[in-house]
Amino acid sequence: MKFFIDTADVDAIRELHDLGMVDGVTTNPSLILKSGRDILEVTKEICSFVSGPVSAEVVATKAEEMIAEGRKLAAIAPNIAVKVPLTWDGLKTCKVLSGEGFMVNVTLCFSANQALLAAKAGATFISPFIGRLDDINLDGLDLIGDIRTIYDNYDFQTQILAASIRSANHVKDCAMIGADVVTAPPAVIKALASHVLTDKGLDQFLKDWAKTGQKIL
Ligand code: G3P
């Protein structure tokens, strides 16, 4: 499973990139706001060291303008995936831009039928938001499973990019159910390394080591 990092925080991306944990990056208007940076400038900087897909989202709502914005974002670097919302105009934009050879990430997906439409419109990635479904007492993971079944039934090549990931368990559940990619905030990726028994075991080893009076270096 691929890890995309869901942030526009360049330092945080770099840290994980140096560990080989970054297969791509996703941003959205809220993450650009959080970064305090200009979208074109920060996206270009991310693409300067991340070779996998870097999603940059359009903000227009009518297809014609979305297409123009998408072309401008795609011109930043060859690994840009233009992110469009799952609206009818977003699907039109997806069809045009994917036809021009650009990667397209269709975002704000909350149903299997939406994911079916995105695949038919040529999406490279579909982004179901599992945390936001959980927030309203629906099961985000069920949606990932449904999309997996549908895409496999018909051999759609669109990759399932599980988004709105809030916890380490979300990552494991998405891996178990067959999401192609998870995009997660840096803190969630780091949380994957944590286990209380690891901490407890290390503590005991270090106490016992101190009693030996030995040194390795
Ligand atoms: O990738 C989409 C993600 O940024 C949304 O996450 O936690 O705001 O629902 P969240």
PDB file of C-alpha atoms and ligand atoms in Angstrom:
ATOM      1  CA  MET A   1       0.000   0.000   0.000  1.00  0.00           C
ATOM      2  CA  LYS A   2       1.229   3.470  -0.859  1.00  0.00           C
ATOM      3  CA  PHE A   3       1.500   6.264   1.728  1.00  0.00           C
ATOM      4  CA  PHE A   4       0.612   9.764   0.649  1.00  0.00           C
ATOM      5  CA  ILE A   5       1.109  12.555   3.167  1.00  0.00           C
ATOM      6  CA  ASP A   6      -1.919  14.771   3.679  1.00  0.00           C
ATOM      7  CA  THR A   7      -0.315  18.137   4.327  1.00  0.00           C
ATOM      8  CA  ALA A   8       1.288  21.186   2.722  1.00  0.00           C
ATOM      9  CA  ASP A   9       3.850  21.415   5.543  1.00  0.00           C
ATOM     10  CA  VAL A  10       7.120  21.067   3.629  1.00  0.00           C
ATOM     11  CA  ASP A  11       9.283  20.313   6.689  1.00  0.00           C
ATOM     12  CA  ALA A  12       6.961  17.518   7.798  1.00  0.00           C
ATOM     13  CA  ILE A  13       6.959  16.014   4.299  1.00  0.00           C
ATOM     14  CA  ARG A  14      10.767  16.196   4.129  1.00  0.00           C
ATOM     15  CA  GLU A  15      11.201  14.377   7.426  1.00  0.00           C
ATOM     16  CA  LEU A  16       9.040  11.454   6.277  1.00  0.00           C
ATOM     17  CA  HIS A  17      10.525  11.557   2.782  1.00  0.00           C
ATOM     18  CA  ASP A  18      14.019  11.050   4.192  1.00  0.00           C
ATOM     19  CA  LEU A  19      12.726   7.839   5.818  1.00  0.00           C
ATOM     20  CA  GLY A  20      11.294   6.550   2.539  1.00  0.00           C
ATOM     21  CA  MET A  21       7.707   6.904   3.794  1.00  0.00           C
ATOM     22  CA  VAL A  22       6.415   9.269   1.110  1.00  0.00           C
ATOM     23  CA  ASP A  23       4.924   7.813  -2.065  1.00  0.00           C
ATOM     24  CA  GLY A  24       3.050  11.030  -2.759  1.00  0.00           C
ATOM     25  CA  VAL A  25       1.395  14.075  -1.198  1.00  0.00           C
ATOM     26  CA  THR A  26      -2.156  15.408  -1.071  1.00  0.00           C
ATOM     27  CA  THR A  27      -3.181  18.986  -0.394  1.00  0.00           C
ATOM     28  CA  ASN A  28      -6.492  20.800  -0.363  1.00  0.00           C
ATOM     29  CA  PRO A  29      -7.559  24.437   0.142  1.00  0.00           C
ATOM     30  CA  SER A  30      -7.793  23.968   3.928  1.00  0.00           C
ATOM     31  CA  LEU A  31      -4.255  22.547   4.078  1.00  0.00           C
ATOM     32  CA  ILE A  32      -2.942  25.406   1.917  1.00  0.00           C
ATOM     33  CA  LEU A  33      -4.557  27.852   4.357  1.00  0.00           C
ATOM     34  CA  LYS A  34      -2.931  26.018   7.273  1.00  0.00           C
ATOM     35  CA  SER A  35       0.492  26.241   5.593  1.00  0.00           C
ATOM     36  CA  GLY A  36       0.190  30.015   5.179  1.00  0.00           C
ATOM     37  CA  ARG A  37       1.918  29.651   1.782  1.00  0.00           C
ATOM     38  CA  ASP A  38       1.032  30.511  -1.805  1.00  0.00           C
ATOM     39  CA  ILE A  39      -0.429  27.430  -3.528  1.00  0.00           C
ATOM     40  CA  LEU A  40       1.779  27.592  -6.622  1.00  0.00           C
ATOM     41  CA  GLU A  41       4.940  28.238  -4.643  1.00  0.00           C
ATOM     42  CA  VAL A  42       4.445  25.564  -1.965  1.00  0.00           C
ATOM     43  CA  THR A  43       3.288  22.959  -4.476  1.00  0.00           C
ATOM     44  CA  LYS A  44       6.375  23.612  -6.609  1.00  0.00           C
ATOM     45  CA  GLU A  45       8.616  23.199  -3.565  1.00  0.00           C
ATOM     46  CA  ILE A  46       6.958  19.883  -2.658  1.00  0.00           C
ATOM     47  CA  CYS A  47       7.385  18.640  -6.242  1.00  0.00           C
ATOM     48  CA  SER A  48      11.076  19.551  -6.126  1.00  0.00           C
ATOM     49  CA  PHE A  49      11.803  16.550  -3.879  1.00  0.00           C
ATOM     50  CA  VAL A  50       8.721  14.283  -4.026  1.00  0.00           C
ATOM     51  CA  SER A  51       8.697  12.243  -7.213  1.00  0.00           C
ATOM     52  CA  GLY A  52       5.320  10.542  -6.655  1.00  0.00           C
ATOM     53  CA  PRO A  53       1.937  12.155  -7.316  1.00  0.00           C
ATOM     54  CA  VAL A  54       1.328  15.509  -5.609  1.00  0.00           C
ATOM     55  CA  SER A  55      -2.338  16.507  -5.531  1.00  0.00           C
ATOM     56  CA  ALA A  56      -3.247  20.179  -5.958  1.00  0.00           C
ATOM     57  CA  GLU A  57      -6.907  21.120  -5.865  1.00  0.00           C
ATOM     58  CA  VAL A  58      -8.888  23.422  -8.137  1.00  0.00           C
ATOM     59  CA  VAL A  59     -11.241  25.907  -6.473  1.00  0.00           C
ATOM     60  CA  ALA A  60     -13.535  26.946  -9.335  1.00  0.00           C
ATOM     61  CA  THR A  61     -16.946  25.272  -9.462  1.00  0.00           C
ATOM     62  CA  LYS A  62     -17.759  25.482 -13.181  1.00  0.00           C
ATOM     63  CA  ALA A  63     -16.098  23.013 -15.506  1.00  0.00           C
ATOM     64  CA  GLU A  64     -14.597  25.529 -17.912  1.00  0.00           C
ATOM     65  CA  GLU A  65     -12.798  27.402 -15.145  1.00  0.00           C
ATOM     66  CA  MET A  66     -11.906  24.191 -13.310  1.00  0.00           C
ATOM     67  CA  ILE A  67     -10.238  22.890 -16.460  1.00  0.00           C
ATOM     68  CA  ALA A  68      -8.228  26.106 -16.830  1.00  0.00           C
ATOM     69  CA  GLU A  69      -7.166  25.986 -13.177  1.00  0.00           C
ATOM     70  CA  GLY A  70      -6.287  22.312 -13.538  1.00  0.00           C
ATOM     71  CA  ARG A  71      -4.062  22.979 -16.541  1.00  0.00           C
ATOM     72  CA  LYS A  72      -2.289  25.752 -14.624  1.00  0.00           C
ATOM     73  CA  LEU A  73      -1.726  23.484 -11.597  1.00  0.00           C
ATOM     74  CA  ALA A  74      -0.563  20.617 -13.835  1.00  0.00           C
ATOM     75  CA  ALA A  75       2.034  22.936 -15.383  1.00  0.00           C
ATOM     76  CA  ILE A  76       3.810  23.184 -11.994  1.00  0.00           C
ATOM     77  CA  ALA A  77       5.433  19.752 -12.433  1.00  0.00           C
ATOM     78  CA  PRO A  78       4.864  16.491 -14.326  1.00  0.00           C
ATOM     79  CA  ASN A  79       3.872  14.662 -11.116  1.00  0.00           C
ATOM     80  CA  ILE A  80       0.916  16.911 -10.274  1.00  0.00           C
ATOM     81  CA  ALA A  81      -2.418  15.147  -9.833  1.00  0.00           C
ATOM     82  CA  VAL A  82      -5.163  17.698 -10.369  1.00  0.00           C
ATOM     83  CA  LYS A  83      -7.705  17.361  -7.577  1.00  0.00           C
ATOM     84  CA  VAL A  84     -11.350  18.045  -8.411  1.00  0.00           C
ATOM     85  CA  PRO A  85     -14.457  17.697  -6.223  1.00  0.00           C
ATOM     86  CA  LEU A  86     -16.994  15.001  -6.979  1.00  0.00           C
ATOM     87  CA  THR A  87     -19.576  17.241  -8.614  1.00  0.00           C
ATOM     88  CA  TRP A  88     -20.941  16.986 -12.116  1.00  0.00           C
ATOM     89  CA  ASP A  89     -18.610  19.792 -13.206  1.00  0.00           C
ATOM     90  CA  GLY A  90     -15.759  18.016 -11.423  1.00  0.00           C
ATOM     91  CA  LEU A  91     -16.489  14.863 -13.415  1.00  0.00           C
ATOM     92  CA  LYS A  92     -16.493  16.838 -16.666  1.00  0.00           C
ATOM     93  CA  THR A  93     -13.149  18.339 -15.664  1.00  0.00           C
ATOM     94  CA  CYS A  94     -11.834  14.881 -14.819  1.00  0.00           C
ATOM     95  CA  LYS A  95     -12.830  13.556 -18.235  1.00  0.00           C
ATOM     96  CA  VAL A  96     -11.138  16.428 -20.090  1.00  0.00           C
ATOM     97  CA  LEU A  97      -7.929  16.549 -18.051  1.00  0.00           C
ATOM     98  CA  SER A  98      -7.451  12.781 -17.907  1.00  0.00           C
ATOM     99  CA  GLY A  99      -7.993  12.762 -21.684  1.00  0.00           C
ATOM    100  CA  GLU A 100      -5.131  15.236 -21.962  1.00  0.00           C
ATOM    101  CA  GLY A 101      -2.889  12.822 -20.075  1.00  0.00           C
ATOM    102  CA  PHE A 102      -2.965  14.497 -16.649  1.00  0.00           C
ATOM    103  CA  MET A 103      -3.430  12.560 -13.411  1.00  0.00           C
ATOM    104  CA  VAL A 104      -6.733  13.445 -11.753  1.00  0.00           C
ATOM    105  CA  ASN A 105      -7.716  12.857  -8.120  1.00  0.00           C
ATOM    106  CA  VAL A 106     -11.481  13.064  -7.599  1.00  0.00           C
ATOM    107  CA  THR A 107     -12.074  14.136  -4.025  1.00  0.00           C
ATOM    108  CA  LEU A 108     -14.917  14.533  -1.518  1.00  0.00           C
ATOM    109  CA  CYS A 109     -16.284  11.083  -2.378  1.00  0.00           C
ATOM    110  CA  PHE A 110     -18.887   9.778   0.067  1.00  0.00           C
ATOM    111  CA  SER A 111     -20.665   7.012  -1.878  1.00  0.00           C
ATOM    112  CA  ALA A 112     -19.842   3.999  -4.040  1.00  0.00           C
ATOM    113  CA  ASN A 113     -21.960   5.409  -6.871  1.00  0.00           C
ATOM    114  CA  GLN A 114     -19.859   8.582  -6.866  1.00  0.00           C
ATOM    115  CA  ALA A 115     -16.740   6.405  -7.064  1.00  0.00           C
ATOM    116  CA  LEU A 116     -18.234   4.489 -10.003  1.00  0.00           C
ATOM    117  CA  LEU A 117     -18.803   7.745 -11.893  1.00  0.00           C
ATOM    118  CA  ALA A 118     -15.258   8.950 -11.171  1.00  0.00           C
ATOM    119  CA  ALA A 119     -13.777   5.742 -12.551  1.00  0.00           C
ATOM    120  CA  LYS A 120     -15.873   6.039 -15.703  1.00  0.00           C
ATOM    121  CA  ALA A 121     -14.695   9.654 -16.102  1.00  0.00           C
ATOM    122  CA  GLY A 122     -11.087   8.426 -16.112  1.00  0.00           C
ATOM    123  CA  ALA A 123      -9.965   9.345 -12.583  1.00  0.00           C
ATOM    124  CA  THR A 124      -6.467   8.242 -11.619  1.00  0.00           C
ATOM    125  CA  PHE A 125      -7.454   8.355  -7.934  1.00  0.00           C
ATOM    126  CA  ILE A 126     -10.751   8.378  -6.066  1.00  0.00           C
ATOM    127  CA  SER A 127     -10.639   9.898  -2.574  1.00  0.00           C
ATOM    128  CA  PRO A 128     -13.321   8.537  -0.233  1.00  0.00           C
ATOM    129  CA  PHE A 129     -13.281  10.485   3.080  1.00  0.00           C
ATOM    130  CA  ILE A 130     -13.633   7.860   5.752  1.00  0.00           C
ATOM    131  CA  GLY A 131     -13.191  10.018   8.856  1.00  0.00           C
ATOM    132  CA  ARG A 132     -15.940  12.398   7.833  1.00  0.00           C
ATOM    133  CA  LEU A 133     -18.345   9.471   7.325  1.00  0.00           C
ATOM    134  CA  ASP A 134     -17.418   8.111  10.764  1.00  0.00           C
ATOM    135  CA  ASP A 135     -18.110  11.625  12.134  1.00  0.00           C
ATOM    136  CA  ILE A 136     -21.781  11.275  11.164  1.00  0.00           C
ATOM    137  CA  ASN A 137     -22.071   7.696  12.442  1.00  0.00           C
ATOM    138  CA  LEU A 138     -21.718   6.028   9.050  1.00  0.00           C
ATOM    139  CA  ASP A 139     -19.005   3.472   8.375  1.00  0.00           C
ATOM    140  CA  GLY A 140     -16.231   4.958   6.247  1.00  0.00           C
ATOM    141  CA  LEU A 141     -14.498   1.621   5.965  1.00  0.00           C
ATOM    142  CA  ASP A 142     -17.602  -0.012   4.470  1.00  0.00           C
ATOM    143  CA  LEU A 143     -17.372   2.547   1.672  1.00  0.00           C
ATOM    144  CA  ILE A 144     -13.768   1.587   0.926  1.00  0.00           C
ATOM    145  CA  GLY A 145     -14.822  -2.086   0.811  1.00  0.00           C
ATOM    146  CA  ASP A 146     -17.748  -1.359  -1.517  1.00  0.00           C
ATOM    147  CA  ILE A 147     -15.568   0.632  -3.916  1.00  0.00           C
ATOM    148  CA  ARG A 148     -12.918  -2.128  -3.868  1.00  0.00           C
ATOM    149  CA  THR A 149     -15.557  -4.700  -4.849  1.00  0.00           C
ATOM    150  CA  ILE A 150     -16.992  -2.547  -7.634  1.00  0.00           C
ATOM    151  CA  TYR A 151     -13.622  -1.604  -9.106  1.00  0.00           C
ATOM    152  CA  ASP A 152     -12.451  -5.227  -9.004  1.00  0.00           C
ATOM    153  CA  ASN A 153     -15.725  -6.495 -10.527  1.00  0.00           C
ATOM    154  CA  TYR A 154     -15.168  -4.344 -13.598  1.00  0.00           C
ATOM    155  CA  ASP A 155     -11.388  -4.064 -13.585  1.00  0.00           C
ATOM    156  CA  PHE A 156     -11.388  -0.278 -13.205  1.00  0.00           C
ATOM    157  CA  GLN A 157      -7.824   0.999 -12.918  1.00  0.00           C
ATOM    158  CA  THR A 158      -8.731   4.006 -10.742  1.00  0.00           C
ATOM    159  CA  GLN A 159      -6.780   3.767  -7.490  1.00  0.00           C
ATOM    160  CA  ILE A 160      -8.627   3.970  -4.177  1.00  0.00           C
ATOM    161  CA  LEU A 161      -6.968   6.727  -2.162  1.00  0.00           C
ATOM    162  CA  ALA A 162      -8.442   6.507   1.339  1.00  0.00           C
ATOM    163  CA  ALA A 163      -8.601  10.040   2.771  1.00  0.00           C
ATOM    164  CA  SER A 164      -9.744  11.780   5.948  1.00  0.00           C
ATOM    165  CA  ILE A 165      -7.617   9.289   7.854  1.00  0.00           C
ATOM    166  CA  ARG A 166      -7.662  10.120  11.545  1.00  0.00           C
ATOM    167  CA  SER A 167      -5.959   7.213  13.325  1.00  0.00           C
ATOM    168  CA  ALA A 168      -3.434   4.401  13.060  1.00  0.00           C
ATOM    169  CA  ASN A 169      -6.336   1.939  13.069  1.00  0.00           C
ATOM    170  CA  HIS A 170      -7.793   3.629  10.002  1.00  0.00           C
ATOM    171  CA  VAL A 171      -4.508   2.918   8.193  1.00  0.00           C
ATOM    172  CA  LYS A 172      -4.500  -0.757   9.181  1.00  0.00           C
ATOM    173  CA  ASP A 173      -8.182  -1.188   8.298  1.00  0.00           C
ATOM    174  CA  CYS A 174      -7.630   0.402   4.877  1.00  0.00           C
ATOM    175  CA  ALA A 175      -4.653  -1.880   4.247  1.00  0.00           C
ATOM    176  CA  MET A 176      -6.703  -4.948   5.239  1.00  0.00           C
ATOM    177  CA  ILE A 177      -9.598  -4.052   2.971  1.00  0.00           C
ATOM    178  CA  GLY A 178      -7.426  -3.295  -0.046  1.00  0.00           C
ATOM    179  CA  ALA A 179      -7.188   0.473  -0.465  1.00  0.00           C
ATOM    180  CA  ASP A 180      -4.399   1.228  -2.937  1.00  0.00           C
ATOM    181  CA  VAL A 181      -3.252   4.334  -1.080  1.00  0.00           C
ATOM    182  CA  VAL A 182      -3.881   6.032   2.242  1.00  0.00           C
ATOM    183  CA  THR A 183      -3.283   9.713   2.621  1.00  0.00           C
ATOM    184  CA  ALA A 184      -2.688  10.594   6.240  1.00  0.00           C
ATOM    185  CA  PRO A 185      -1.438  13.537   8.266  1.00  0.00           C
ATOM    186  CA  PRO A 186       2.217  13.229   9.381  1.00  0.00           C
ATOM    187  CA  ALA A 187       1.153  12.619  13.002  1.00  0.00           C
ATOM    188  CA  VAL A 188      -0.872   9.565  11.991  1.00  0.00           C
ATOM    189  CA  ILE A 189       2.037   8.109  10.000  1.00  0.00           C
ATOM    190  CA  LYS A 190       4.285   8.578  13.040  1.00  0.00           C
ATOM    191  CA  ALA A 191       1.671   7.007  15.309  1.00  0.00           C
ATOM    192  CA  LEU A 192       1.976   3.764  13.313  1.00  0.00           C
ATOM    193  CA  ALA A 193       5.326   3.190  15.050  1.00  0.00           C
ATOM    194  CA  SER A 194       3.911   3.461  18.574  1.00  0.00           C
ATOM    195  CA  HIS A 195       3.094   0.506  20.781  1.00  0.00           C
ATOM    196  CA  VAL A 196       2.894   0.488  24.548  1.00  0.00           C
ATOM    197  CA  LEU A 197       4.592  -2.923  24.713  1.00  0.00           C
ATOM    198  CA  THR A 198       7.480  -1.634  22.601  1.00  0.00           C
ATOM    199  CA  ASP A 199       7.982   1.212  25.080  1.00  0.00           C
ATOM    200  CA  LYS A 200       7.663  -1.147  28.062  1.00  0.00           C
ATOM    201  CA  GLY A 201      10.007  -3.731  26.562  1.00  0.00           C
ATOM    202  CA  LEU A 202      12.641  -1.139  25.682  1.00  0.00           C
ATOM    203  CA  ASP A 203      12.465   0.325  29.160  1.00  0.00           C
ATOM    204  CA  GLN A 204      13.150  -3.114  30.687  1.00  0.00           C
ATOM    205  CA  PHE A 205      16.020  -3.847  28.269  1.00  0.00           C
ATOM    206  CA  LEU A 206      17.680  -0.527  29.096  1.00  0.00           C
ATOM    207  CA  LYS A 207      17.325  -1.099  32.846  1.00  0.00           C
ATOM    208  CA  ASP A 208      18.876  -4.571  32.548  1.00  0.00           C
ATOM    209  CA  TRP A 209      21.623  -3.244  30.265  1.00  0.00           C
ATOM    210  CA  ALA A 210      22.556  -0.612  32.827  1.00  0.00           C
ATOM    211  CA  LYS A 211      22.988  -3.392  35.395  1.00  0.00           C
ATOM    212  CA  THR A 212      25.546  -5.165  33.171  1.00  0.00           C
ATOM    213  CA  GLY A 213      27.875  -2.169  33.405  1.00  0.00           C
ATOM    214  CA  GLN A 214      28.833  -2.760  29.747  1.00  0.00           C
ATOM    215  CA  LYS A 215      29.153  -0.317  26.839  1.00  0.00           C
ATOM    216  CA  ILE A 216      28.940  -0.943  23.111  1.00  0.00           C
ATOM    217  CA  LEU A 217      30.692   2.288  22.115  1.00  0.00           C
TER     218      LEU A 217
HETATM  219  O1  G3P B   1      -7.481  14.220   2.309  1.00  0.00           O
HETATM  220  C1  G3P B   1      -8.638  14.811   2.821  1.00  0.00           C
HETATM  221  C2  G3P B   1      -8.416  15.219   4.214  1.00  0.00           C
HETATM  222  O2  G3P B   1      -7.537  16.291   4.294  1.00  0.00           O
HETATM  223  C3  G3P B   1      -9.628  15.525   4.975  1.00  0.00           C
HETATM  224  O3  G3P B   1      -9.358  15.160   6.261  1.00  0.00           O
HETATM  225  O4  G3P B   1      -9.608  15.134   8.694  1.00  0.00           O
HETATM  226  O5  G3P B   1     -10.286  17.172   7.359  1.00  0.00           O
HETATM  227  O6  G3P B   1     -11.627  15.074   7.251  1.00  0.00           O
HETATM  228  P1  G3P B   1     -10.275  15.663   7.449  1.00  0.00           P
END
